[in-house]
Structure formats: structure tokens, C-alpha cells
Short mmCIF file of C-alpha atoms in Angstrom, two decimals:
data_model
loop_
_atom_site.label_atom_id
_atom_site.label_comp_id
_atom_site.label_asym_id
_atom_site.label_seq_id
_atom_site.Cartn_x
_atom_site.Cartn_y
_atom_site.Cartn_z
CA MET J 339 -38.46 -96.10 47.40
CA PRO J 340 -36.97 -92.88 48.75
CA GLN J 341 -38.07 -91.70 52.10
CA SER J 342 -40.15 -88.58 51.90
CA THR J 343 -39.47 -87.51 55.44
CA SER J 344 -36.36 -87.03 57.53
CA THR J 345 -35.92 -90.05 59.78
CA LEU J 346 -35.08 -88.11 62.92
CA THR J 347 -38.16 -85.85 62.65
CA LEU J 348 -40.23 -88.80 63.83
CA PHE J 349 -38.95 -88.19 67.36
CA ARG J 350 -41.25 -85.17 67.47
CA ASN J 351 -44.07 -87.72 67.68
CA GLN J 352 -44.39 -88.23 71.44
CA THR J 353 -46.00 -91.68 71.19
CA PHE J 354 -43.39 -92.98 68.78
CA ARG J 355 -40.58 -91.50 70.89
CA MET J 356 -41.90 -93.04 74.12
CA LEU J 357 -42.35 -96.52 72.62
CA TRP J 358 -39.03 -96.37 70.77
CA ILE J 359 -37.08 -95.58 73.94
CA ALA J 360 -38.91 -98.31 75.86
CA ALA J 361 -38.16 -100.77 73.04
CA LEU J 362 -34.46 -99.87 73.32
CA ALA J 363 -34.38 -101.08 76.92
CA SER J 364 -36.33 -104.23 76.04
CA ASN J 365 -34.05 -105.01 73.10
CA PHE J 366 -31.00 -104.50 75.30
CA GLY J 367 -32.31 -107.01 77.82
CA GLY J 368 -33.22 -109.50 75.10
CA LEU J 369 -29.73 -109.36 73.60
CA VAL J 370 -28.10 -109.76 76.99
CA GLN J 371 -30.35 -112.78 77.58
CA ALA J 372 -29.42 -114.25 74.18
CA VAL J 373 -25.72 -114.07 75.02
CA GLY J 374 -26.35 -115.68 78.40
CA ALA J 375 -28.43 -118.50 76.90
CA ALA J 376 -25.99 -119.24 74.06
CA TRP J 377 -22.96 -119.24 76.34
CA MET J 378 -24.67 -121.23 79.09
CA MET J 379 -25.49 -123.93 76.54
CA THR J 380 -21.78 -124.26 75.72
CA SER J 381 -21.15 -124.99 79.41
CA LEU J 382 -24.07 -127.43 79.71
CA THR J 383 -23.22 -129.60 76.69
CA GLU J 384 -20.45 -130.33 74.20
CA SER J 385 -22.98 -130.85 71.40
CA GLN J 386 -22.55 -128.23 68.68
CA SER J 387 -26.07 -128.85 67.33
CA MET J 388 -27.52 -128.11 70.79
CA VAL J 389 -25.67 -124.78 70.83
CA ALA J 390 -27.13 -123.90 67.44
CA LEU J 391 -30.60 -124.98 68.64
CA VAL J 392 -30.63 -122.05 71.09
CA GLN J 393 -31.17 -119.79 68.09
CA SER J 394 -33.78 -122.19 66.65
CA SER J 395 -35.72 -122.31 69.92
CA VAL J 396 -36.26 -118.53 69.74
CA THR J 397 -37.12 -118.37 66.04
CA LEU J 398 -39.22 -121.55 65.73
CA PRO J 399 -42.22 -120.18 67.70
CA ILE J 400 -42.27 -117.12 65.43
CA MET J 401 -42.59 -119.45 62.45
CA ILE J 402 -45.32 -121.55 64.08
CA PHE J 403 -47.47 -118.93 65.81
CA SER J 404 -47.00 -115.77 63.73
CA LEU J 405 -50.17 -116.19 61.67
CA LEU J 406 -52.25 -116.66 64.82
CA ALA J 407 -50.62 -113.52 66.23
CA GLY J 408 -51.37 -111.73 62.98
CA VAL J 409 -55.06 -112.60 63.33
CA PHE J 410 -55.01 -111.08 66.83
CA ALA J 411 -53.21 -107.99 65.49
CA ASP J 412 -55.91 -107.40 62.84
CA ASN J 413 -58.96 -108.26 64.94
CA CYS J 414 -58.09 -107.27 68.52
CA ASP J 415 -56.77 -104.24 70.36
CA ARG J 416 -53.08 -104.30 69.39
CA ARG J 417 -52.05 -102.50 72.55
CA LYS J 418 -53.66 -105.18 74.72
CA VAL J 419 -52.10 -107.96 72.66
CA MET J 420 -48.65 -106.44 73.18
CA LEU J 421 -49.25 -105.97 76.92
CA ILE J 422 -50.20 -109.65 77.25
CA ALA J 423 -47.13 -110.74 75.26
CA GLN J 424 -44.71 -108.58 77.27
CA SER J 425 -46.20 -109.64 80.61
CA PHE J 426 -45.89 -113.30 79.61
CA MET J 427 -42.22 -112.86 78.65
CA LEU J 428 -41.58 -111.06 81.95
CA MET J 429 -42.91 -114.03 83.94
CA VAL J 430 -40.94 -116.56 81.86
CA SER J 431 -37.73 -114.53 82.26
CA ILE J 432 -38.17 -114.35 86.03
CA MET J 433 -38.56 -118.15 86.17
CA LEU J 434 -35.51 -118.64 83.92
CA ALA J 435 -33.36 -116.41 86.11
CA PHE J 436 -34.52 -118.23 89.27
CA MET J 437 -33.75 -121.67 87.77
CA ALA J 438 -30.33 -120.49 86.65
CA TYR J 439 -29.47 -119.10 90.10
CA GLU J 440 -30.49 -122.41 91.67
CA GLY J 441 -28.43 -124.40 89.17
CA TRP J 442 -31.44 -126.42 87.99
CA LEU J 443 -31.11 -125.79 84.25
CA SER J 444 -30.42 -128.63 81.82
CA PRO J 445 -29.86 -128.21 78.06
CA TRP J 446 -33.46 -129.13 77.20
CA LEU J 447 -34.90 -127.03 80.02
CA LEU J 448 -32.92 -124.04 78.78
CA LEU J 449 -34.29 -124.61 75.28
CA GLY J 450 -37.79 -124.81 76.75
CA PHE J 451 -37.49 -121.41 78.40
CA THR J 452 -36.03 -119.78 75.29
CA PHE J 453 -38.86 -121.37 73.27
CA LEU J 454 -41.44 -119.76 75.59
CA ILE J 455 -39.74 -116.38 75.23
CA GLY J 456 -39.91 -116.91 71.48
CA CYS J 457 -43.66 -117.55 71.83
CA GLY J 458 -44.07 -114.17 73.51
CA THR J 459 -42.04 -112.54 70.75
CA ALA J 460 -44.22 -114.24 68.14
CA LEU J 461 -47.36 -112.82 69.76
CA HIS J 462 -45.85 -109.34 70.13
CA ASN J 463 -44.20 -108.76 66.75
CA PRO J 464 -47.16 -108.53 64.31
CA SER J 465 -49.04 -106.12 66.60
CA TRP J 466 -45.89 -104.04 67.11
CA GLN J 467 -45.11 -103.83 63.40
CA ALA J 468 -48.75 -103.17 62.43
CA SER J 469 -49.02 -100.46 65.11
CA MET J 470 -46.43 -98.37 63.30
CA GLY J 471 -49.10 -97.53 60.73
CA ASP J 472 -51.37 -96.40 63.58
CA ILE J 473 -48.72 -94.13 65.11
CA VAL J 474 -47.18 -92.51 62.01
CA SER J 475 -48.47 -91.55 58.57
CA ARG J 476 -47.97 -93.69 55.48
CA GLU J 477 -45.28 -91.27 54.27
CA GLU J 478 -43.41 -91.73 57.57
CA LEU J 479 -43.75 -95.52 57.70
CA SER J 480 -40.48 -96.30 55.96
CA ALA J 481 -38.62 -93.96 58.32
CA ALA J 482 -40.35 -95.56 61.33
CA VAL J 483 -39.30 -99.06 60.26
CA SER J 484 -35.72 -97.86 59.72
CA LEU J 485 -35.66 -96.19 63.16
CA ASN J 486 -36.96 -99.34 64.83
CA SER J 487 -34.32 -101.35 63.04
CA MET J 488 -31.69 -98.79 63.98
CA GLY J 489 -32.75 -98.90 67.63
CA PHE J 490 -32.57 -102.67 67.77
CA ASN J 491 -29.17 -102.76 66.13
CA LEU J 492 -27.90 -99.89 68.24
CA MET J 493 -28.56 -102.17 71.17
CA ARG J 494 -27.02 -105.04 69.25
CA SER J 495 -23.80 -103.00 69.08
CA ILE J 496 -23.58 -102.71 72.87
CA GLY J 497 -25.97 -105.33 74.27
CA PRO J 498 -23.97 -108.45 73.35
CA ALA J 499 -20.71 -106.93 74.60
CA ALA J 500 -22.45 -105.95 77.83
CA GLY J 501 -24.00 -109.41 77.96
CA GLY J 502 -20.62 -111.03 77.51
CA ALA J 503 -19.19 -108.90 80.30
CA ILE J 504 -22.16 -109.71 82.58
CA VAL J 505 -21.81 -113.44 81.91
CA ALA J 506 -18.04 -113.33 82.42
CA ILE J 507 -18.34 -111.41 85.71
CA ALA J 508 -21.62 -112.61 87.27
CA GLY J 509 -22.76 -115.61 85.24
CA ALA J 510 -25.67 -116.34 82.91
CA ALA J 511 -28.25 -116.00 85.70
CA ALA J 512 -27.39 -112.30 86.01
CA ALA J 513 -27.95 -111.87 82.26
CA PHE J 514 -31.39 -113.45 82.60
CA THR J 515 -32.19 -111.08 85.49
CA VAL J 516 -31.25 -108.05 83.39
CA ASN J 517 -33.64 -109.28 80.69
CA ALA J 518 -36.49 -109.65 83.18
CA LEU J 519 -36.00 -106.07 84.37
CA SER J 520 -35.94 -104.74 80.80
CA TYR J 521 -39.62 -105.60 80.24
CA ILE J 522 -40.78 -103.10 82.85
CA GLY J 523 -40.15 -100.05 80.64
CA ILE J 524 -42.08 -101.24 77.58
CA ILE J 525 -44.96 -102.57 79.69
CA THR J 526 -45.21 -99.15 81.35
CA ALA J 527 -45.06 -97.31 77.98
CA LEU J 528 -47.77 -99.54 76.50
CA TRP J 529 -49.93 -99.07 79.59
CA PHE J 530 -49.90 -95.28 79.26
CA TRP J 531 -50.32 -95.27 75.47
CA LYS J 532 -53.94 -94.55 74.62
CA PRO J 533 -54.38 -95.05 70.86
CA SER J 534 -57.52 -93.88 69.13
CA THR J 535 -59.25 -97.06 67.98
CA PRO J 536 -61.65 -96.62 65.04
CA GLN J 537 -65.11 -97.97 65.63
CA ARG J 538 -65.81 -101.23 63.82
CA ARG J 539 -68.81 -101.15 61.50
CA LEU J 540 -68.72 -104.92 61.02
CA PRO J 541 -68.24 -107.64 63.66
CA ARG J 542 -64.82 -109.24 64.08
CA GLU J 543 -63.93 -112.06 61.78
CA ARG J 544 -64.14 -115.53 63.19
CA MET J 545 -60.80 -117.19 63.83
CA GLY J 546 -61.07 -119.70 60.99
CA SER J 547 -62.28 -117.10 58.50
CA ALA J 548 -59.56 -114.67 59.55
CA PHE J 549 -56.90 -117.35 59.05
CA SER J 550 -58.13 -118.23 55.58
CA ALA J 551 -58.58 -114.54 54.64
CA GLY J 552 -54.96 -113.78 55.50
CA LEU J 553 -53.62 -116.81 53.64
CA ARG J 554 -55.84 -116.08 50.65
CA TYR J 555 -54.81 -112.42 50.47
CA VAL J 556 -51.10 -113.22 50.45
CA ALA J 557 -51.54 -116.16 48.04
CA MET J 558 -53.33 -113.88 45.55
CA SER J 559 -50.71 -111.10 45.90
CA PRO J 560 -47.68 -112.02 43.73
CA ASN J 561 -45.52 -109.20 45.08
CA LEU J 562 -45.98 -110.38 48.66
CA ILE J 563 -45.11 -113.95 47.67
CA LYS J 564 -41.84 -112.74 46.13
CA VAL J 565 -40.88 -110.83 49.28
CA ILE J 566 -41.68 -113.79 51.55
CA PHE J 567 -39.73 -116.21 49.35
CA ARG J 568 -36.63 -114.01 49.25
CA GLY J 569 -36.93 -113.38 52.98
CA PHE J 570 -37.03 -117.15 53.57
CA LEU J 571 -33.86 -117.66 51.52
CA PHE J 572 -32.10 -114.86 53.37
CA GLY J 573 -33.11 -116.16 56.79
CA LEU J 574 -32.16 -119.74 55.92
CA SER J 575 -28.64 -118.82 54.81
CA ALA J 576 -27.72 -115.71 56.79
CA ILE J 577 -28.67 -117.14 60.19
CA ALA J 578 -25.56 -119.33 60.02
CA VAL J 579 -23.46 -116.40 61.24
CA LEU J 580 -25.50 -115.82 64.40
CA ALA J 581 -26.17 -119.51 65.07
CA LEU J 582 -22.54 -120.61 64.74
CA LEU J 583 -20.79 -117.55 66.15
CA PRO J 584 -20.35 -119.12 69.65
CA LEU J 585 -18.61 -122.09 67.98
CA ILE J 586 -16.50 -119.81 65.76
CA VAL J 587 -15.34 -117.87 68.83
CA ARG J 588 -14.63 -120.97 70.86
CA GLU J 589 -13.03 -123.17 68.18
CA LEU J 590 -11.60 -120.91 65.48
CA LEU J 591 -10.67 -117.82 67.53
CA GLN J 592 -10.04 -119.54 70.88
CA GLY J 593 -12.02 -116.81 72.69
CA GLY J 594 -14.45 -116.62 75.61
CA ALA J 595 -17.79 -115.03 76.48
CA PHE J 596 -16.46 -111.47 76.36
CA VAL J 597 -14.97 -111.94 72.87
CA TYR J 598 -18.29 -113.43 71.75
CA GLY J 599 -20.14 -110.38 73.05
CA VAL J 600 -17.69 -107.94 71.43
CA LEU J 601 -17.99 -109.66 68.05
CA LEU J 602 -21.79 -109.58 68.30
CA GLY J 603 -21.38 -105.89 69.04
CA CYS J 604 -19.48 -105.54 65.74
CA PHE J 605 -22.46 -107.11 64.00
CA GLY J 606 -24.74 -104.58 65.70
CA ALA J 607 -22.49 -101.63 64.84
CA GLY J 608 -22.56 -102.66 61.19
CA ALA J 609 -26.35 -102.92 61.38
CA VAL J 610 -26.61 -99.35 62.69
CA GLY J 611 -24.52 -98.21 59.74
CA GLY J 612 -26.78 -100.16 57.39
CA ALA J 613 -29.87 -98.51 58.87
CA LEU J 614 -28.34 -95.06 58.40
CA MET J 615 -27.54 -95.86 54.74
CA ASN J 616 -30.97 -97.32 54.01
CA ALA J 617 -32.74 -94.14 52.87
CA ARG J 618 -29.88 -93.06 50.61
CA LEU J 619 -29.54 -96.48 49.00
CA ARG J 620 -33.26 -96.87 48.41
CA ALA J 621 -33.36 -93.44 46.78
CA ARG J 622 -30.63 -94.39 44.30
CA PHE J 623 -31.13 -98.09 43.60
CA GLN J 624 -33.95 -100.50 42.86
CA ASN J 625 -35.04 -102.86 45.62
CA GLU J 626 -33.67 -105.91 43.81
CA ARG J 627 -30.21 -104.37 43.43
CA ILE J 628 -30.05 -103.66 47.16
CA THR J 629 -31.27 -107.17 47.94
CA GLN J 630 -28.69 -108.82 45.68
CA ALA J 631 -25.94 -106.68 47.21
CA ALA J 632 -27.05 -107.73 50.72
CA PHE J 633 -26.95 -111.43 49.80
CA LEU J 634 -23.51 -111.17 48.19
CA ALA J 635 -22.03 -109.02 50.97
CA PHE J 636 -23.25 -111.53 53.54
CA ALA J 637 -21.63 -114.32 51.50
CA VAL J 638 -18.30 -112.45 51.63
CA SER J 639 -18.72 -112.11 55.41
CA SER J 640 -19.40 -115.83 55.80
CA ILE J 641 -16.31 -116.78 53.79
CA THR J 642 -14.16 -114.39 55.84
CA LEU J 643 -15.45 -115.83 59.13
CA ALA J 644 -14.70 -119.36 57.91
CA LEU J 645 -11.09 -118.48 57.01
CA SER J 646 -10.19 -115.89 59.66
CA ARG J 647 -8.28 -116.74 62.81
CA HIS J 648 -7.93 -113.17 64.06
CA TYR J 649 -10.43 -110.98 65.91
CA VAL J 650 -9.88 -107.95 63.67
CA PHE J 651 -10.79 -109.71 60.42
CA SER J 652 -13.72 -111.50 62.03
CA GLY J 653 -14.99 -108.24 63.52
CA ALA J 654 -14.79 -106.48 60.14
CA ALA J 655 -16.66 -109.37 58.50
CA LEU J 656 -19.37 -109.15 61.13
CA MET J 657 -19.78 -105.41 60.60
CA LEU J 658 -20.39 -106.07 56.89
CA ALA J 659 -22.80 -108.84 57.78
CA GLY J 660 -24.71 -106.58 60.16
CA ALA J 661 -25.11 -103.85 57.54
CA SER J 662 -26.33 -106.40 54.99
CA TRP J 663 -28.71 -107.94 57.53
CA VAL J 664 -30.53 -104.72 58.36
CA MET J 665 -30.63 -103.47 54.76
CA ALA J 666 -32.28 -106.69 53.55
CA LEU J 667 -34.73 -107.28 56.40
CA SER J 668 -35.87 -103.66 56.75
CA LEU J 669 -36.39 -103.50 52.98
CA PHE J 670 -38.51 -106.67 53.09
CA ASN J 671 -40.53 -105.31 56.03
CA VAL J 672 -41.24 -101.93 54.42
CA THR J 673 -42.22 -103.55 51.12
CA ILE J 674 -44.71 -105.82 52.89
CA GLN J 675 -46.31 -102.95 54.82
CA LEU J 676 -46.52 -100.57 51.85
CA SER J 677 -48.07 -103.33 49.70
CA THR J 678 -50.82 -104.31 52.14
CA PRO J 679 -54.03 -102.53 53.26
CA ARG J 680 -54.63 -101.96 56.95
CA TRP J 681 -57.34 -104.61 57.38
CA VAL J 682 -54.88 -107.45 56.72
CA VAL J 683 -51.45 -105.90 57.42
CA GLY J 684 -50.96 -107.84 60.67
CA ARG J 685 -51.49 -111.17 58.91
CA ALA J 686 -49.27 -110.18 55.98
CA ILE J 687 -46.47 -109.24 58.37
CA ALA J 688 -47.05 -112.48 60.28
CA LEU J 689 -46.76 -114.61 57.13
CA TYR J 690 -43.61 -112.73 56.14
CA GLN J 691 -42.16 -113.39 59.59
CA THR J 692 -43.20 -117.04 59.31
CA GLY J 693 -41.16 -117.30 56.14
CA VAL J 694 -38.12 -115.42 57.45
CA PHE J 695 -38.01 -116.96 60.91
CA GLY J 696 -38.95 -120.37 59.53
CA GLY J 697 -35.84 -120.11 57.39
CA MET J 698 -33.85 -119.01 60.42
CA ALA J 699 -35.12 -121.88 62.56
CA GLY J 700 -34.42 -124.49 59.88
CA GLY J 701 -31.09 -122.90 59.04
CA SER J 702 -29.94 -122.79 62.67
CA TRP J 703 -30.55 -126.52 62.99
CA ALA J 704 -29.09 -127.42 59.59
CA TRP J 705 -25.93 -125.36 60.01
CA GLY J 706 -25.48 -126.75 63.53
CA VAL J 707 -25.67 -130.32 62.24
CA MET J 708 -23.26 -129.47 59.44
CA ALA J 709 -20.84 -127.85 61.90
CA GLU J 710 -20.98 -130.91 64.16
CA ASN J 711 -20.14 -133.25 61.29
CA PHE J 712 -17.78 -131.14 59.18
CA GLY J 713 -16.71 -128.20 61.35
CA ALA J 714 -17.95 -124.65 61.79
CA ASP J 715 -15.68 -123.29 59.05
CA ARG J 716 -17.12 -125.60 56.39
CA ALA J 717 -20.64 -124.85 57.54
CA MET J 718 -19.95 -121.16 57.01
CA LEU J 719 -18.67 -121.86 53.50
CA GLY J 720 -21.86 -123.82 52.78
CA ALA J 721 -23.92 -120.84 53.95
CA ALA J 722 -21.93 -118.58 51.60
CA VAL J 723 -22.83 -120.83 48.65
CA LEU J 724 -26.53 -120.64 49.55
CA LEU J 725 -26.31 -116.86 49.89
CA VAL J 726 -24.93 -116.60 46.35
CA ILE J 727 -27.81 -118.78 45.15
CA GLY J 728 -30.20 -116.40 46.96
CA ALA J 729 -28.71 -113.46 45.05
CA LEU J 730 -29.05 -115.30 41.72
CA ALA J 731 -32.68 -116.10 42.54
CA GLY J 732 -33.40 -112.43 41.94
CA LEU J 733 -32.94 -113.03 38.23
CA SER J 734 -36.16 -115.07 38.11
CA VAL J 735 -37.95 -113.84 41.26
CA PRO J 736 -37.03 -110.14 41.49
CA LEU J 737 -38.11 -108.15 44.50
CA PRO J 738 -40.79 -105.61 43.50
CA ASP J 739 -40.12 -101.92 43.87
CA SER J 740 -42.39 -100.24 46.40
CA ALA J 741 -45.15 -98.71 44.31
CA ASP J 742 -47.05 -95.67 45.45
CA LEU J 743 -50.28 -97.63 45.79
CA ASN J 744 -53.18 -95.97 47.55
CA LEU J 745 -54.35 -98.77 49.83
CA ASP J 746 -56.88 -96.65 51.73
CA PRO J 747 -60.42 -98.10 51.71
CA LEU J 748 -62.39 -97.20 48.60
CA ASN J 749 -65.51 -96.52 50.71
CA THR J 750 -67.85 -96.27 47.71
CA PHE J 751 -69.96 -99.31 48.55
CA THR J 752 -73.45 -98.75 49.93
CA GLU J 753 -75.49 -101.72 51.04
CA PRO J 754 -78.40 -102.09 48.61
CA SER J 755 -81.96 -101.83 49.87
CA LEU J 756 -83.18 -105.41 50.08
CA ARG J 757 -86.78 -106.52 50.01
CA LEU J 758 -85.89 -109.88 51.52
CA ASP J 759 -85.45 -109.96 55.28
CA LEU J 760 -81.80 -111.16 55.35
CA ARG J 761 -79.63 -111.64 58.40
CA GLN J 762 -75.84 -111.26 58.41
CA ARG J 763 -75.51 -115.04 58.44
CA SER J 764 -77.96 -115.55 55.56
CA GLY J 765 -76.47 -117.26 52.51
CA PRO J 766 -74.87 -118.53 50.38
CA ILE J 767 -74.98 -115.41 48.22
CA MET J 768 -74.40 -115.53 44.47
CA VAL J 769 -73.49 -112.35 42.58
CA MET J 770 -73.79 -111.89 38.81
CA VAL J 771 -72.52 -108.81 36.94
CA ASP J 772 -73.51 -108.33 33.26
CA TYR J 773 -71.18 -106.57 30.83
CA GLU J 774 -71.65 -105.72 27.16
CA ILE J 775 -68.34 -105.96 25.31
CA ALA J 776 -67.68 -105.40 21.60
CA GLN J 777 -65.79 -108.15 19.79
CA GLU J 778 -62.78 -105.93 19.08
CA ASP J 779 -62.39 -105.27 22.83
CA VAL J 780 -62.57 -108.91 23.96
CA SER J 781 -58.81 -109.42 24.34
CA GLU J 782 -58.42 -106.30 26.47
CA PHE J 783 -61.54 -107.22 28.46
CA LEU J 784 -60.19 -110.69 29.25
CA ALA J 785 -56.90 -109.20 30.45
CA ALA J 786 -58.79 -106.76 32.68
CA MET J 787 -61.02 -109.53 34.04
CA SER J 788 -57.96 -111.62 34.88
CA ALA J 789 -56.83 -108.86 37.24
CA ARG J 790 -60.42 -108.51 38.47
CA ARG J 791 -60.58 -112.23 39.27
CA ARG J 792 -57.44 -112.00 41.41
CA ILE J 793 -58.85 -109.03 43.33
CA ARG J 794 -62.21 -110.73 43.84
CA ILE J 795 -60.71 -113.98 45.17
CA ARG J 796 -58.13 -112.10 47.23
CA ASP J 797 -60.94 -110.22 48.99
CA GLY J 798 -63.06 -113.29 49.73
CA ALA J 799 -64.99 -114.32 46.59
CA GLN J 800 -65.41 -118.03 45.88
CA GLN J 801 -66.18 -120.04 42.72
CA TRP J 802 -65.43 -117.08 40.46
CA ALA J 803 -66.31 -117.63 36.79
CA LEU J 804 -66.75 -115.62 33.60
CA LEU J 805 -69.62 -116.63 31.30
CA ARG J 806 -70.38 -115.66 27.68
CA ASP J 807 -73.87 -115.73 26.21
CA LEU J 808 -74.06 -118.19 23.30
CA GLU J 809 -76.91 -116.37 21.56
CA ASN J 810 -75.67 -112.83 22.24
CA PRO J 811 -71.84 -113.08 22.34
CA ASP J 812 -71.46 -109.42 23.30
CA VAL J 813 -72.96 -110.23 26.73
CA TRP J 814 -70.51 -111.45 29.37
CA THR J 815 -71.45 -112.32 32.95
CA GLU J 816 -69.08 -112.36 35.90
CA THR J 817 -70.24 -114.65 38.72
CA TYR J 818 -68.94 -115.43 42.18
CA HIS J 819 -70.17 -116.69 45.54
CA VAL J 820 -69.71 -115.64 49.16
CA PRO J 821 -70.82 -117.75 52.14
CA THR J 822 -73.06 -115.15 53.83
CA TRP J 823 -74.44 -111.65 53.40
CA LEU J 824 -71.96 -110.43 56.03
CA GLU J 825 -69.08 -111.79 53.95
CA TYR J 826 -70.51 -110.05 50.88
CA VAL J 827 -70.45 -106.71 52.71
CA ARG J 828 -66.99 -107.44 54.11
CA HIS J 829 -65.80 -108.30 50.58
CA HIS J 830 -66.68 -104.80 49.41
CA GLU J 831 -65.33 -103.10 52.55
CA ARG J 832 -61.91 -104.54 51.71
CA ARG J 833 -61.73 -102.79 48.34
CA THR J 834 -58.96 -100.18 48.14
CA GLN J 835 -58.44 -97.03 46.10
CA ALA J 836 -55.82 -98.87 44.03
CA ASP J 837 -58.37 -101.57 43.13
CA ALA J 838 -60.65 -98.98 41.56
CA GLU J 839 -58.31 -98.68 38.58
CA SER J 840 -59.10 -102.27 37.57
CA TYR J 841 -62.86 -101.66 37.59
CA GLU J 842 -62.54 -98.33 35.75
CA ARG J 843 -60.64 -100.13 33.01
CA ILE J 844 -63.54 -102.58 32.62
CA LEU J 845 -66.16 -99.82 32.68
CA LYS J 846 -64.45 -98.10 29.74
CA LEU J 847 -64.92 -101.27 27.71
CA HIS J 848 -68.57 -101.71 28.67
CA ARG J 849 -70.80 -100.67 25.72
CA GLY J 850 -74.15 -100.77 27.51
CA LYS J 851 -76.26 -97.64 27.87
CA GLU J 852 -76.25 -98.07 31.66
CA ARG J 853 -73.68 -99.31 34.13
CA PRO J 854 -73.22 -103.09 34.33
CA LYS J 855 -76.25 -104.77 35.88
CA VAL J 856 -75.60 -106.44 39.24
CA HIS J 857 -77.76 -109.37 40.37
CA ARG J 858 -77.52 -110.40 44.03
CA MET J 859 -79.18 -113.72 44.81
CA ILE J 860 -79.48 -116.05 47.76
CA GLU J 861 -79.02 -119.71 46.91
CA ARG J 862 -81.39 -122.52 47.78
CA GLN J 863 -79.78 -125.90 47.50
CA ALA J 864 -82.92 -127.69 48.67
CA ILE J 865 -86.57 -126.79 48.20
CA SER J 866 -88.45 -126.09 51.42
CA LEU J 867 -92.19 -125.53 51.65
CA ARG J 868 -91.50 -122.72 54.11
CA ASP J 869 -89.88 -119.44 53.00
CA ASP J 870 -87.16 -118.65 55.54
CA THR J 871 -86.36 -115.26 53.94
CA PRO J 872 -89.74 -113.52 53.65
CA LEU J 873 -90.28 -110.06 52.22
CA LYS J 874 -89.64 -107.24 54.66
CA ASP J 875 -93.00 -105.66 53.85
CA ALA J 876 -94.96 -108.92 53.77
CA PRO J 877 -98.07 -109.19 55.98
CA GLU J 878 -97.44 -111.04 59.19
CA GLU J 879 -99.67 -113.97 58.30
CA ALA J 880 -97.92 -114.37 54.95
CA ALA J 881 -94.52 -114.47 56.63
CA GLU J 882 -95.46 -117.31 58.90
#
């Protein structure tokens, strides 16, 4: 999807500019820390799988805790969630630096600290990504994601080299100290950011309901499933480069910490180039073509790294890998955000990150084991084979093109005037909608109701069914259940402008003189002698 706004014009937005600059410093510190942790592990153990597990320890928490973080992002103040996450990572980084200075770190203790930092990242990321839609307009969202990706990879082009120099000169403990200091800027920026928070008309979702709502929405959204699946394949295969790079430098190139940092910088420089090309490529090519190109280019990079014994060739391969990395992941991210309404965007991003980082965590471990048993060069060749398979997967599971869907709330629902004295927790509620459909329109009606069923279930309906009257076959009745009256109202609040097209299609087929009749009923699964939902206007003695 072509960007409709110049990327650099976003810097006129003071909030975006302030947070972007603060994120630069934080990303720099995180990359310096990553170099220090990876290189320290090579000095603590000879195990190649333990070296690769450093990458897994950072990505595994994102896979495990992202959905929980997504629930917080959609139901809590995102600014506060990010402040808590950043403050937690600051404290963990201070402890890690202290332990390193004292010489108390062991391989498993180092993995424990990097795992905790990964937990903070898992909590932070969904709120950070979802906040982009609060800071910029929908038209600017793609540019904002590209700028964030560019900023991170700009730091990737200098952070690892700086980290390698810091480790070579002052040791890994100094790298951990730099990371601890880098959190101060983003914590300060978040503290002074005062977003306008819209007032909630409905109470927050309960944790269990919010979990299931997020899972249900993604499960009933085929386009999101395709993006998550392709993201998983990319993370699983492409992470081999970053996970095994310390081993490639040490064993294949015979280099040290500084060479490792410089080569990571080549990866970052390529990523910056990929971010700059993103808008032009997306304007000219379909999403699937860009995705296939990213998979195949990364495969070429992996093969080159496996065969190369010279810094120049390895650096060039890493620049190609970096460009492919940012083109694929930023495309996945933008597609997820543009395909999801605001009420569930945090959970959709979280599930996407669960897939991508789950692939990265599993891949880091798998490629490390393969490198330990067969060598780093053969592991890289295995990753190249999987990357080619990921490109071919697009033939059967193509990435959707970003459609110009209007995912703003429909806001046409008005709570009906009820004569029964219901509470928000009253239920279960059964809804029946009667349609009158001519026989010649039945096939088209069934196709429209198939889409309607997916929308209903996606937004919280249960036990959906379509009934046909045996005596009057022109009468069809749509039925579904929701647990409570509150969930019924929430179900309708989730409806978007894009969903209205489905209902309008059904209305055109309806042959009744009036609009379809809606019956809203409260279920009674046992008969009580006492009416617990009396009429609102009933006399007091009758209500008792």
C-alpha cells in the first residue's frame, strides 16, 4: 500500500518526535547490551547452544507474555504500561551491570537477566506499537512504523559496533551500564507525554474475557492469520543469522568482539536502506511479492555467510539480510495494524509478535543445536533452505494486500428501551433476527450470512445458527447468544464501518415490508417461582 504522506513530515508532530528520539537512545543501549551479553557468553562457556540461547532468552518472553501485554495495551493506560515496563528494565539492567562488575555472572544467571529484560520488552512492545495510532493519523501510520523501524536499525548500524568497541575496551559490564543509562531518556519522555484518553462508555473487559476476545478476533480474521503464519516462518528461519553470528565471527572469520560489532552494524546499515526503500517498493509491488523477495534475499545472505571467509563478503551479505529483515517485518506490522480496529489492536499486535518471536526463540535454539552438532556453516545452509520454503509458502498462503478498510466504530447502535429491569451482568441473552428471502436469492443470502457469521463470532457472539421455517420457507432466522447484557452491548460497540457493507448486502435481499425483526430475550435454564427480572414499571409489591 503506498504511503500517502511523506515519512519525514511526521517529525513536525512534537509528541512523535520526542518519543522517537528517546527511543533511539533506548535502542542504542539495548543493542550495546545485546553485544555485551552475546560476547560475554562466549567467554563463560564453550557451548555453542548456550551462545545461541542468549537470543532465545530475549525473544522467548515476548512469545510467552505478549498476549497478556496486549490485554493491558487495550484495557489500560498505555503510557502507564510503558512506564512500568521501562522502569522494570532499568532496575534489571542496573543489577546485571553490578553482577558483571563483581564477576558473579554464570551462563545461566546471564540468561536469567536477559530473560527478565525480554519480559520488560514483551510488556512494552504492544503498548508502544498500539500507541502509534494514538499519536498519528491512520494515513500516517505506515510512515510512523517505517520511521520507528528506521530509527531502530539506524542504531543497529552503529550500536553493535559501539558495543563491540565498549566490550573490547572496557568489558561487558560497561556495555550493561550503558544500557541502564539509556532507559532514562524514554522514561522521561513518557513521563511528560500527556495523551488525550477517550472516556470509556463501558467498563473494562475482565482479564479472561479480554484474552478470549483477542484470540477469537484473530482466529476469525483470515488475513491476520496469514500474516502471523508468514511472520512465524520468517522469524524461525531468519533468526539464524543473528543467533549464530558470534559463532560465525569466532569460527569462520577468526574475529573478535569488535569485528562482531562491525558486522552487526552492516546488518543495521542494510536495514536503514530497507526502511528507506519501503514506501517506494510498496507503491510498486504487491505485499506478497515484497515478502517473497525478502525471504529469498535472506536465503542468499545465509548461503553467503556459510561460505564466506572474508569480512567484506560477510558484511555485504549482512547488509542484504538487514534490508530484507526490515522490509518483511515492517510490512507484517503495518498490515496487522491497518487490518485491525482500535479496540483490539494491542492484542492483534501481541499475537503477531507471539508468532514472530516464538519463531525466533525456537529458531535460535534449533540453529544453535544444529551448529553444535554440524557446524555453524551447515546450520546457515539449513536456514537458507527453510527461507526458500517460506517464500514458496506464499503460493498457497499469500500475504494480503493492505485494503483501505474503514475500521472506525460504526456507532449506529442505540441501546433499546427495555421494560425488564436488567443489570449489565444479566443473562444469558439470546438474539433472533428474522429475514424474508425469496427463493431465487437464497444462494446469495447464504453467502452473505457466511460473512455475517464470521463477523458475529469475531465480535463475541456464541452458538450462532441460521434457521429456516419449514412451513414458510421464505422466513429465515439468525440466532446467537451472548453471556450477559453488557457483552451484548459490547458486541455492537465493536462493529466497524467496514462491517456495515455485509449487513447492507443482506438488507438488499430482505423482501419484508419493514426492516428485519430483532428479538432480544433473556434465557431461563431453570424455572424459579420468583421473577428476578421484574418490569421496570411494575408496582413495588408485584416486584417483590
